[in-house]
Structure formats: C-alpha cells, structure tokens
C-alpha cells in the first residue's frame, strides 16, 4: 500500500531554515575529489539517495573516504579509475551520478556496467555517449540505443576535440568538462543553444576550485588544457538553492522566512529564482550568508525558465495564489526528467479544478477558478513533484502519496516545512 502524508492547511509560515548542501555541487565535488591528487575534506555534503549512489559507486571503484555524515574526507587517486574485472554500478535515478561517471569511466581502466531504476533507463544519454564515442571511447548500449544501461570498456582518447548538442541536458556538457583533465586537454563545441546554462557555470566554478582553468566563448566553445586536478584541501558545499525555492515560495505566498546556507554570491543559477519572486511581488532581501523572503501581493507571470527548469516547478502551485495566470515556457527538458513533469503537473493541478494547458515545452495555469475538494496528489517517484505540490497546502488540506520520494535530494523536507508553520 502506498504510504501517504497528510498536510493540514497552512495559514502562514514564519522562521528560519538552514539548507542542506547542493545536490549538484555535492556529487560533482565527490567525483572531482576522487580523481584529484591529494585529500579533500568536503563540508556540508548533501546526504540523500543521489549522493549515496555516488558514494557507493566511488567505493566500488576503489576510492577511500572517511564518512562523517555531512563531512566527507576523500583520498584522491591522482588519476582515472583503475579497476580489474567487470564492475556493475546501480545509480538509481541519479542523473548527477550517471552522466559524469559514464564519461569518467570511459577514460579509466576496466570494464563497467552502468544501470539504475526503470525511469533512468528512459532518460536519454545518447548525446553524451555519442560524443564520447567520437573521441574513440568504447561504450555499448545494452538495451535501447541512446539510453542506459551501458557497458563501458575504458580506453584512451583518439581525439581532443568534440562536438555535442546542448538541447537535451547541460549535464552532458558538464560531464565532458569534468573529464577533460583525464583527456589531457579537450576542446568542446556546443551545437545549438544550451539549456540550463547556470549549471555549466557552476561546473566551471568547481573546476576552478580544483585547479582547472577553462577558456570559453560564451556557452558555445570551451577549451581546457593539460593541467590535472589538485585538491583545494577543503571545500564547503553551498546550501541547495533549488530545494530552497519551496521555502522561498511559501514565504512569498504568506509568511516571512530566512534561509541560511546560501547568499547573494551563490554560484548556483537557481538563486535567480528570487528575482522571479520579486518580479511577482514578493519582498526579497539578500545578504552574504542568507536570504529572506516576505509575503507580497503576487501577480501572475509569463516567463522563460530554460535556465532554471527545476526551480520552475515551484511556480506551478503558486498560480493558486497569484492575481493572474502563470505561464512557464521553454521547459521541454521537463519531459525527460524523473518523470514527464509537464504531463504530471497537468494531471495533478487539474485535480484542483483550475485551468491547465500545456504543449511540448510550456505549461499554463489559471488558478482564478478552483474547486474546494479534498485532494490526493500522486508524485510519480519524483522528489520535486512531492515538494512542489506541498505548497497547495496553503489552500487546503492535502494528501501526498509516497512522500519519501523526497529522499532523492531532501529527506527531511516535510519536517522542515512543518517547523516553520506559524
């Protein structure tokens, strides 16, 4: 029987929350720490299913680390992975583990099988694997072309220049950037427009922390030299700005919340979600180490969220509380995430009696007319569906099916949300 969580109607939120570490930074930093020379102490590492998948994979690949919860000390190999026999890695539905590990293992010694949950087998990886194969690397699709599971036989590159489409996922470009030092230099040409650009900026900032310089021409051309990773000694993982958007939105709907662990100098692109809330009418204050959001009179918005596709989900339930509809465009990547998020959002928001329409890359929600019926939300084994739909509790009592799916990135989300109920 599906586990359920009832959330009684929330009148107002007030208080302070401290964000766990960024998922994107945590998994990238874990991999770079494993590959670099020297020992790296990572602080404020997110502990969730996605990061546990990465840690389990690194252990299976011979990486030694000391695990003290949110503080993990990793002994860098100083080179690519070097394994004997065939190693199978189950990466669940962790895209931030699957994509960069695919690239790193293709340049390592050994034979590897990468697999995961059913949904991961439906999420495309072809642009990355075909780019790696164009470098002379040995990757085989074990089921459907362009999708996991994969069999990889580590080898050396035959070329130092690669072209890749930027249309499906920025994680593909980030993966290539992260393994460029294993190639002893790499030129990356992005074909077409790149989605989720801030995540590539985040990757480049992290590479810089590990001693790697990236020369770039906007988001179309990146060049990395032959330098290899060096440990920064210690690295503090910022609080997760994407996960923080739920608390930002809650305060904007009705309340006042200070969010610690991130600030105005964040390297994560989703910090700009605060600009979106400000544009809608919320009151926003940023400092070096925290942000504060206070309720405002919220207006609807028509906005291109290509740079913030995950944070964009938070806007959908907010349409219940805005003067005017919410239209979110340029979000085709939603369809290849943990679920088809456009389809899922249309289904779940329709339960509220609101007007919802969608297309290949947009969703439109008019919450001016709605019903008052009790509602049970399905979550599709998608952490962001569960957290986004929790905001509907400002309108009525709700029930969330499979609430523990938030363990993917934010295991204690619902407890933190309850802690700021006024």
Coordinates of C-alpha atoms in Angstrom, one line a residue:
X1 CA 0.0 0.0 0.0
X2 CA 1.3 3.4 -0.9
X3 CA 2.5 5.5 2.1
X4 CA 0.7 8.8 2.4
X5 CA 1.3 12.1 4.3
X6 CA -1.5 14.4 5.2
X7 CA -0.6 18.1 5.4
X8 CA -3.2 20.2 7.2
X9 CA -3.9 23.6 5.7
X10 CA -1.0 26.0 6.3
X11 CA -2.2 29.5 7.2
X12 CA 1.3 31.1 7.4
X13 CA 5.0 30.3 7.7
X14 CA 7.5 32.1 9.8
X15 CA 11.0 31.3 10.9
X16 CA 14.4 30.2 9.8
X17 CA 15.6 27.2 7.8
X18 CA 19.2 26.1 7.1
X19 CA 19.6 24.4 3.7
X20 CA 21.4 21.1 3.2
X21 CA 24.2 21.1 0.7
X22 CA 23.5 21.4 -3.0
X23 CA 23.0 18.1 -4.8
X24 CA 24.6 19.3 -8.0
X25 CA 27.7 20.6 -6.1
X26 CA 27.9 17.6 -3.8
X27 CA 28.1 14.9 -6.5
X28 CA 30.4 16.9 -8.7
X29 CA 32.7 17.6 -5.8
X30 CA 32.7 14.0 -4.7
X31 CA 33.8 12.8 -8.2
X32 CA 36.5 15.5 -8.6
X33 CA 37.8 14.8 -5.1
X34 CA 38.2 11.1 -6.1
X35 CA 40.1 11.9 -9.2
X36 CA 42.3 14.7 -8.0
X37 CA 45.7 14.5 -6.3
X38 CA 45.6 14.9 -2.6
X39 CA 43.0 14.6 0.1
X40 CA 39.9 16.8 0.1
X41 CA 37.6 17.5 3.1
X42 CA 34.2 18.2 1.8
X43 CA 31.9 20.0 4.2
X44 CA 28.1 20.3 4.2
X45 CA 27.7 17.4 1.7
X46 CA 24.1 16.6 0.9
X47 CA 23.1 13.2 2.3
X48 CA 20.4 11.8 0.1
X49 CA 19.8 8.9 -2.2
X50 CA 21.5 10.6 -5.1
X51 CA 24.7 11.3 -3.2
X52 CA 24.7 7.9 -1.6
X53 CA 24.6 6.4 -5.1
X54 CA 27.7 8.4 -5.9
X55 CA 29.5 7.4 -2.7
X56 CA 28.6 3.7 -3.2
X57 CA 30.0 3.9 -6.8
X58 CA 33.2 5.5 -5.7
X59 CA 33.7 2.9 -3.0
X60 CA 33.2 0.1 -5.6
X61 CA 35.7 1.9 -7.8
X62 CA 38.4 1.7 -5.1
X63 CA 38.2 5.2 -3.7
X64 CA 38.9 5.5 0.0
X65 CA 37.0 8.1 2.1
X66 CA 36.1 8.8 5.7
X67 CA 32.4 9.4 6.1
X68 CA 31.3 11.6 8.9
X69 CA 27.8 12.4 7.6
X70 CA 27.9 15.9 6.1
X71 CA 31.7 16.0 6.3
X72 CA 33.5 13.5 4.0
X73 CA 37.3 13.3 3.6
X74 CA 38.2 11.8 0.2
X75 CA 41.6 10.4 -0.7
X76 CA 42.2 11.4 -4.3
X77 CA 43.5 8.8 -6.7
X78 CA 45.5 11.3 -8.6
X79 CA 44.4 9.6 -11.9
X80 CA 41.5 8.0 -13.5
X81 CA 39.9 4.9 -12.0
X82 CA 41.9 1.7 -12.3
X83 CA 39.8 -1.5 -11.8
X84 CA 40.1 -5.2 -12.6
X85 CA 37.2 -7.4 -13.6
X86 CA 33.8 -6.1 -14.5
X87 CA 32.1 -3.7 -12.1
X88 CA 28.3 -3.1 -12.1
X89 CA 27.1 0.2 -10.7
X90 CA 23.5 0.8 -9.8
X91 CA 23.0 4.6 -9.9
X92 CA 19.3 4.6 -9.2
X93 CA 17.8 7.7 -10.8
X94 CA 20.7 10.0 -10.1
X95 CA 21.5 11.9 -13.3
X96 CA 24.3 13.8 -11.5
X97 CA 26.0 10.4 -10.9
X98 CA 25.1 8.6 -14.2
X99 CA 26.3 11.3 -16.7
X100 CA 29.7 12.2 -15.2
X101 CA 30.6 8.7 -14.2
X102 CA 29.8 7.5 -17.7
X103 CA 32.3 10.0 -19.0
X104 CA 35.0 9.3 -16.3
X105 CA 34.8 5.5 -16.6
X106 CA 35.1 5.6 -20.4
X107 CA 38.6 7.1 -19.7
X108 CA 39.5 4.7 -16.9
X109 CA 41.0 1.2 -16.8
X110 CA 38.4 -1.6 -16.5
X111 CA 35.1 -2.8 -17.7
X112 CA 31.9 -1.3 -16.3
X113 CA 28.1 -1.6 -16.5
X114 CA 26.0 1.4 -15.5
X115 CA 22.4 0.7 -14.7
X116 CA 19.7 2.1 -12.5
X117 CA 16.0 2.4 -11.9
X118 CA 13.4 1.9 -14.6
X119 CA 13.0 5.7 -15.1
X120 CA 16.8 6.1 -15.6
X121 CA 16.5 3.6 -18.5
X122 CA 14.1 6.0 -20.1
X123 CA 16.2 9.2 -19.7
X124 CA 18.4 9.9 -22.7
X125 CA 22.1 9.8 -22.5
X126 CA 22.8 9.5 -26.3
X127 CA 24.2 13.0 -26.9
X128 CA 26.9 12.4 -24.2
X129 CA 27.7 8.8 -25.2
X130 CA 27.9 9.6 -28.9
X131 CA 30.2 12.5 -28.2
X132 CA 32.5 10.2 -26.1
X133 CA 32.4 7.6 -28.8
X134 CA 33.5 10.2 -31.3
X135 CA 36.6 10.6 -29.2
X136 CA 37.4 6.9 -29.8
X137 CA 35.9 5.6 -26.5
X138 CA 34.2 2.3 -26.1
X139 CA 30.6 2.5 -25.0
X140 CA 27.8 0.0 -25.8
X141 CA 24.1 0.3 -25.2
X142 CA 22.7 -2.9 -23.6
X143 CA 19.1 -2.2 -24.3
X144 CA 17.9 0.8 -26.3
X145 CA 20.3 3.0 -28.3
X146 CA 20.8 6.3 -26.6
X147 CA 19.7 5.1 -23.2
X148 CA 21.1 3.3 -20.2
X149 CA 22.0 0.6 -19.3
X150 CA 25.5 1.0 -20.7
X151 CA 28.6 -1.2 -20.9
X152 CA 31.9 0.7 -20.9
X153 CA 35.4 -0.5 -21.6
X154 CA 37.8 2.1 -20.5
X155 CA 40.3 3.3 -23.1
X156 CA 42.3 6.3 -24.2
X157 CA 41.0 9.1 -26.4
X158 CA 42.0 9.3 -30.1
X159 CA 41.0 13.0 -30.4
X160 CA 41.0 16.1 -28.3
X161 CA 38.0 17.9 -29.9
X162 CA 34.4 17.0 -29.5
X163 CA 31.0 18.5 -30.6
X164 CA 27.8 17.9 -28.7
X165 CA 24.2 19.2 -28.7
X166 CA 23.2 21.4 -25.8
X167 CA 19.5 20.9 -26.4
X168 CA 18.7 18.0 -24.0
X169 CA 20.7 18.4 -20.8
X170 CA 23.5 20.6 -19.6
X171 CA 24.7 17.7 -17.6
X172 CA 26.2 16.3 -20.8
X173 CA 28.4 19.3 -21.2
X174 CA 29.3 19.4 -17.5
X175 CA 30.4 15.7 -17.8
X176 CA 32.7 16.5 -20.6
X177 CA 34.1 19.5 -18.8
X178 CA 34.8 17.3 -15.7
X179 CA 36.7 14.6 -17.6
X180 CA 38.7 17.0 -19.8
X181 CA 41.7 16.7 -17.5
X182 CA 41.6 12.9 -18.0
X183 CA 41.9 13.5 -21.7
X184 CA 45.0 15.7 -21.1
X185 CA 43.0 18.6 -22.6
X186 CA 39.8 18.9 -24.6
X187 CA 38.0 21.3 -26.9
X188 CA 34.2 21.2 -26.5
X189 CA 31.9 22.7 -29.2
X190 CA 28.3 23.0 -28.2
X191 CA 25.9 22.7 -31.2
X192 CA 22.8 24.9 -30.9
X193 CA 21.5 26.6 -27.8
X194 CA 22.5 25.3 -24.4
X195 CA 19.8 24.7 -21.8
X196 CA 20.3 25.2 -18.1
X197 CA 23.3 27.4 -18.7
X198 CA 23.9 28.2 -15.0
X199 CA 24.7 24.6 -14.2
X200 CA 27.6 24.8 -16.6
X201 CA 28.8 27.9 -14.9
X202 CA 28.5 26.0 -11.6
X203 CA 30.7 23.2 -13.0
X204 CA 33.3 25.6 -14.3
X205 CA 33.4 27.4 -10.9
X206 CA 34.0 24.0 -9.2
X207 CA 36.7 23.1 -11.7
X208 CA 38.5 26.3 -10.8
X209 CA 38.4 25.3 -7.1
X210 CA 40.3 22.1 -8.1
X211 CA 42.9 23.9 -10.1
X212 CA 41.5 23.7 -13.6
X213 CA 41.2 26.8 -15.9
X214 CA 38.5 26.8 -18.6
X215 CA 38.8 29.1 -21.6
X216 CA 35.4 29.8 -23.1
X217 CA 33.5 31.7 -25.7
X218 CA 30.1 32.1 -24.1
X219 CA 28.3 28.8 -24.0
X220 CA 29.3 27.6 -27.4
X221 CA 33.0 26.8 -27.1
X222 CA 35.1 25.6 -24.1
X223 CA 38.8 24.7 -24.1
X224 CA 40.7 23.0 -21.3
X225 CA 44.5 22.4 -21.2
X226 CA 46.5 19.5 -20.0
X227 CA 46.6 20.5 -16.3
X228 CA 45.3 17.9 -13.8
X229 CA 43.2 18.2 -10.7
X230 CA 44.7 19.4 -7.5
X231 CA 42.9 19.2 -4.2
X232 CA 41.8 22.5 -2.7
X233 CA 42.3 20.9 0.8
X234 CA 38.8 21.6 1.8
X235 CA 35.6 22.6 0.0
X236 CA 32.4 23.9 1.5
X237 CA 29.3 22.9 -0.4
X238 CA 26.7 25.7 -0.6
X239 CA 23.2 25.1 0.5
X240 CA 20.9 23.8 -2.2
X241 CA 19.2 26.8 -3.9
X242 CA 16.7 24.6 -5.9
X243 CA 15.5 23.0 -2.7
X244 CA 15.3 26.4 -1.1
X245 CA 12.8 27.6 -3.7
X246 CA 10.0 25.8 -1.9
X247 CA 10.6 27.8 1.3
X248 CA 11.0 31.0 -0.7
X249 CA 7.7 30.4 -2.4
X250 CA 6.0 29.5 0.9
X251 CA 7.1 32.8 2.4
X252 CA 6.0 34.7 -0.7
X253 CA 2.5 33.1 -0.5
X254 CA 2.1 34.0 3.1
X255 CA 4.8 34.5 5.6
X256 CA 8.4 35.5 6.4
X257 CA 11.3 33.1 6.1
X258 CA 15.0 33.5 6.4
X259 CA 17.0 30.8 4.5
X260 CA 20.6 30.2 5.6
X261 CA 23.4 28.4 3.8
X262 CA 23.2 30.4 0.6
X263 CA 23.5 34.1 -0.2
X264 CA 24.0 36.7 -2.9
X265 CA 27.3 35.3 -4.0
X266 CA 25.9 31.8 -4.7
X267 CA 27.4 30.0 -7.7
X268 CA 24.1 28.3 -8.3
X269 CA 21.9 29.7 -11.0
X270 CA 18.7 29.0 -9.2
X271 CA 19.5 31.8 -6.8
X272 CA 17.9 34.0 -9.5
X273 CA 14.5 32.4 -8.5
X274 CA 14.5 35.2 -6.0
X275 CA 14.4 37.7 -8.9
X276 CA 11.3 35.9 -10.2
X277 CA 9.6 36.1 -6.9
X278 CA 10.5 39.8 -6.6
X279 CA 9.0 40.4 -10.1
X280 CA 5.8 38.7 -8.9
X281 CA 5.6 41.0 -5.9
X282 CA 7.4 39.2 -3.0
X283 CA 9.8 41.2 -0.8
X284 CA 13.3 39.8 -1.1
X285 CA 16.5 40.6 0.9
X286 CA 19.9 39.0 0.1
X287 CA 22.9 39.0 2.4
X288 CA 26.3 37.2 2.1
X289 CA 25.1 34.1 4.0
X290 CA 21.3 34.1 3.9
X291 CA 18.2 35.3 2.0
X292 CA 14.9 36.5 3.4
X293 CA 11.6 36.4 1.6
X294 CA 8.4 38.2 2.9
X295 CA 4.9 37.9 1.6
X296 CA 3.8 40.2 -1.1
X297 CA 0.7 40.7 -3.3
X298 CA 1.6 38.2 -6.0
X299 CA 0.9 38.8 -9.7
X300 CA 0.9 36.1 -12.4
X301 CA 3.8 35.8 -14.7
X302 CA 4.7 34.7 -18.2
X303 CA 8.3 33.6 -18.1
X304 CA 11.0 31.7 -20.0
X305 CA 12.6 29.3 -17.4
X306 CA 15.0 27.5 -19.6
X307 CA 17.9 28.5 -17.3
X308 CA 16.1 27.2 -14.2
X309 CA 14.0 24.2 -15.2
X310 CA 13.9 22.5 -11.8
X311 CA 13.1 25.7 -9.9
X312 CA 10.4 26.4 -12.4
X313 CA 8.3 23.6 -11.0
X314 CA 7.9 25.7 -7.8
X315 CA 5.9 28.3 -9.8
X316 CA 3.2 25.9 -10.8
X317 CA 1.3 25.6 -7.5
X318 CA 1.9 29.3 -6.9
X319 CA -0.7 30.0 -9.6
X320 CA -3.3 29.3 -6.9
X321 CA -2.2 32.4 -5.1
X322 CA -1.5 34.9 -7.9
X323 CA -3.5 37.7 -9.4
X324 CA -3.5 36.4 -13.0
X325 CA -2.3 33.2 -14.6
X326 CA 1.2 31.6 -14.6
X327 CA 2.7 30.6 -17.9
X328 CA 6.1 28.8 -17.9
X329 CA 7.9 28.4 -21.3
X330 CA 11.0 26.8 -22.8
X331 CA 10.9 23.8 -20.4
X332 CA 11.0 20.9 -22.8
X333 CA 13.6 19.3 -20.6
X334 CA 10.8 18.6 -18.0
X335 CA 9.7 15.7 -20.2
X336 CA 13.0 13.8 -19.7
X337 CA 13.4 14.3 -16.0
X338 CA 12.5 11.9 -13.2
X339 CA 9.1 11.8 -14.8
X340 CA 7.4 13.7 -17.7
X341 CA 6.9 16.7 -15.4
X342 CA 4.7 18.7 -17.8
X343 CA 2.3 15.8 -18.1
X344 CA 2.4 15.1 -14.4
X345 CA 1.8 18.7 -13.4
X346 CA -1.2 18.9 -15.8
X347 CA -2.7 15.8 -14.2
X348 CA -2.2 16.9 -10.6
X349 CA -3.1 20.5 -10.9
X350 CA -6.3 19.5 -12.8
X351 CA -7.5 17.8 -9.6
X352 CA -7.9 21.3 -8.1
X353 CA -10.4 22.4 -10.8
X354 CA -8.1 25.0 -12.2
X355 CA -7.5 25.6 -15.9
X356 CA -4.3 23.9 -17.0
X357 CA -3.0 23.7 -20.6
X358 CA 0.4 22.6 -21.9
X359 CA 2.4 21.9 -25.0
X360 CA 5.7 20.4 -25.9
X361 CA 7.7 23.0 -23.9
X362 CA 5.3 25.0 -21.8
X363 CA 2.6 24.9 -19.1
X364 CA -0.2 27.4 -18.4
X365 CA -2.1 27.6 -15.1
X366 CA -5.0 29.8 -14.3
X367 CA -5.9 29.4 -10.7
X368 CA -8.7 32.0 -10.6
X369 CA -11.3 29.3 -10.6
X370 CA -10.8 26.2 -8.5
X371 CA -12.8 23.6 -6.5
X372 CA -12.7 23.1 -2.8
X373 CA -12.5 19.3 -2.8
X374 CA -10.1 17.2 -0.7
X375 CA -7.2 16.2 -2.9
X376 CA -4.6 13.4 -3.0
X377 CA -1.5 14.1 -5.1
X378 CA 0.5 11.4 -6.9
X379 CA 4.2 12.0 -7.0
X380 CA 5.4 9.7 -9.8
X381 CA 8.5 8.7 -7.7
X382 CA 9.7 12.3 -8.4
X383 CA 11.0 14.3 -5.4
X384 CA 10.2 17.6 -7.0
X385 CA 6.6 16.7 -7.7
X386 CA 6.2 15.9 -3.9
X387 CA 7.8 19.1 -2.7
X388 CA 6.1 21.4 -5.3
X389 CA 2.6 20.1 -4.6
X390 CA 3.1 20.6 -0.8
X391 CA 2.6 24.3 -1.5
X392 CA -1.0 23.6 -2.3
X393 CA -1.5 23.2 1.5
X394 CA -1.7 27.0 1.7
X395 CA -5.1 26.5 0.0
X396 CA -6.5 23.4 1.7
X397 CA -5.7 20.1 3.5
X398 CA -3.9 17.8 1.1
X399 CA -2.5 14.3 1.0
X400 CA 0.8 13.4 -0.7
X401 CA 1.3 9.9 -1.9
X402 CA 4.8 8.4 -1.5
X403 CA 6.2 11.3 0.4
X404 CA 9.5 9.5 1.0
X405 CA 10.4 10.0 -2.7
X406 CA 12.0 13.3 -1.4
X407 CA 14.8 11.1 -0.1
X408 CA 16.4 11.5 -3.6
X409 CA 17.6 15.0 -2.7
X410 CA 15.9 16.3 0.5
X411 CA 15.0 13.5 3.1
X412 CA 13.8 15.9 5.8
X413 CA 11.9 18.3 3.6
X414 CA 8.5 17.8 5.2
X415 CA 9.8 18.1 8.7
X416 CA 11.5 21.4 7.8
X417 CA 8.3 22.7 6.2
X418 CA 6.3 21.8 9.3
X419 CA 8.9 23.5 11.5
X420 CA 8.1 27.0 10.1
X421 CA 4.3 26.6 10.2
X422 CA 3.2 29.7 12.2

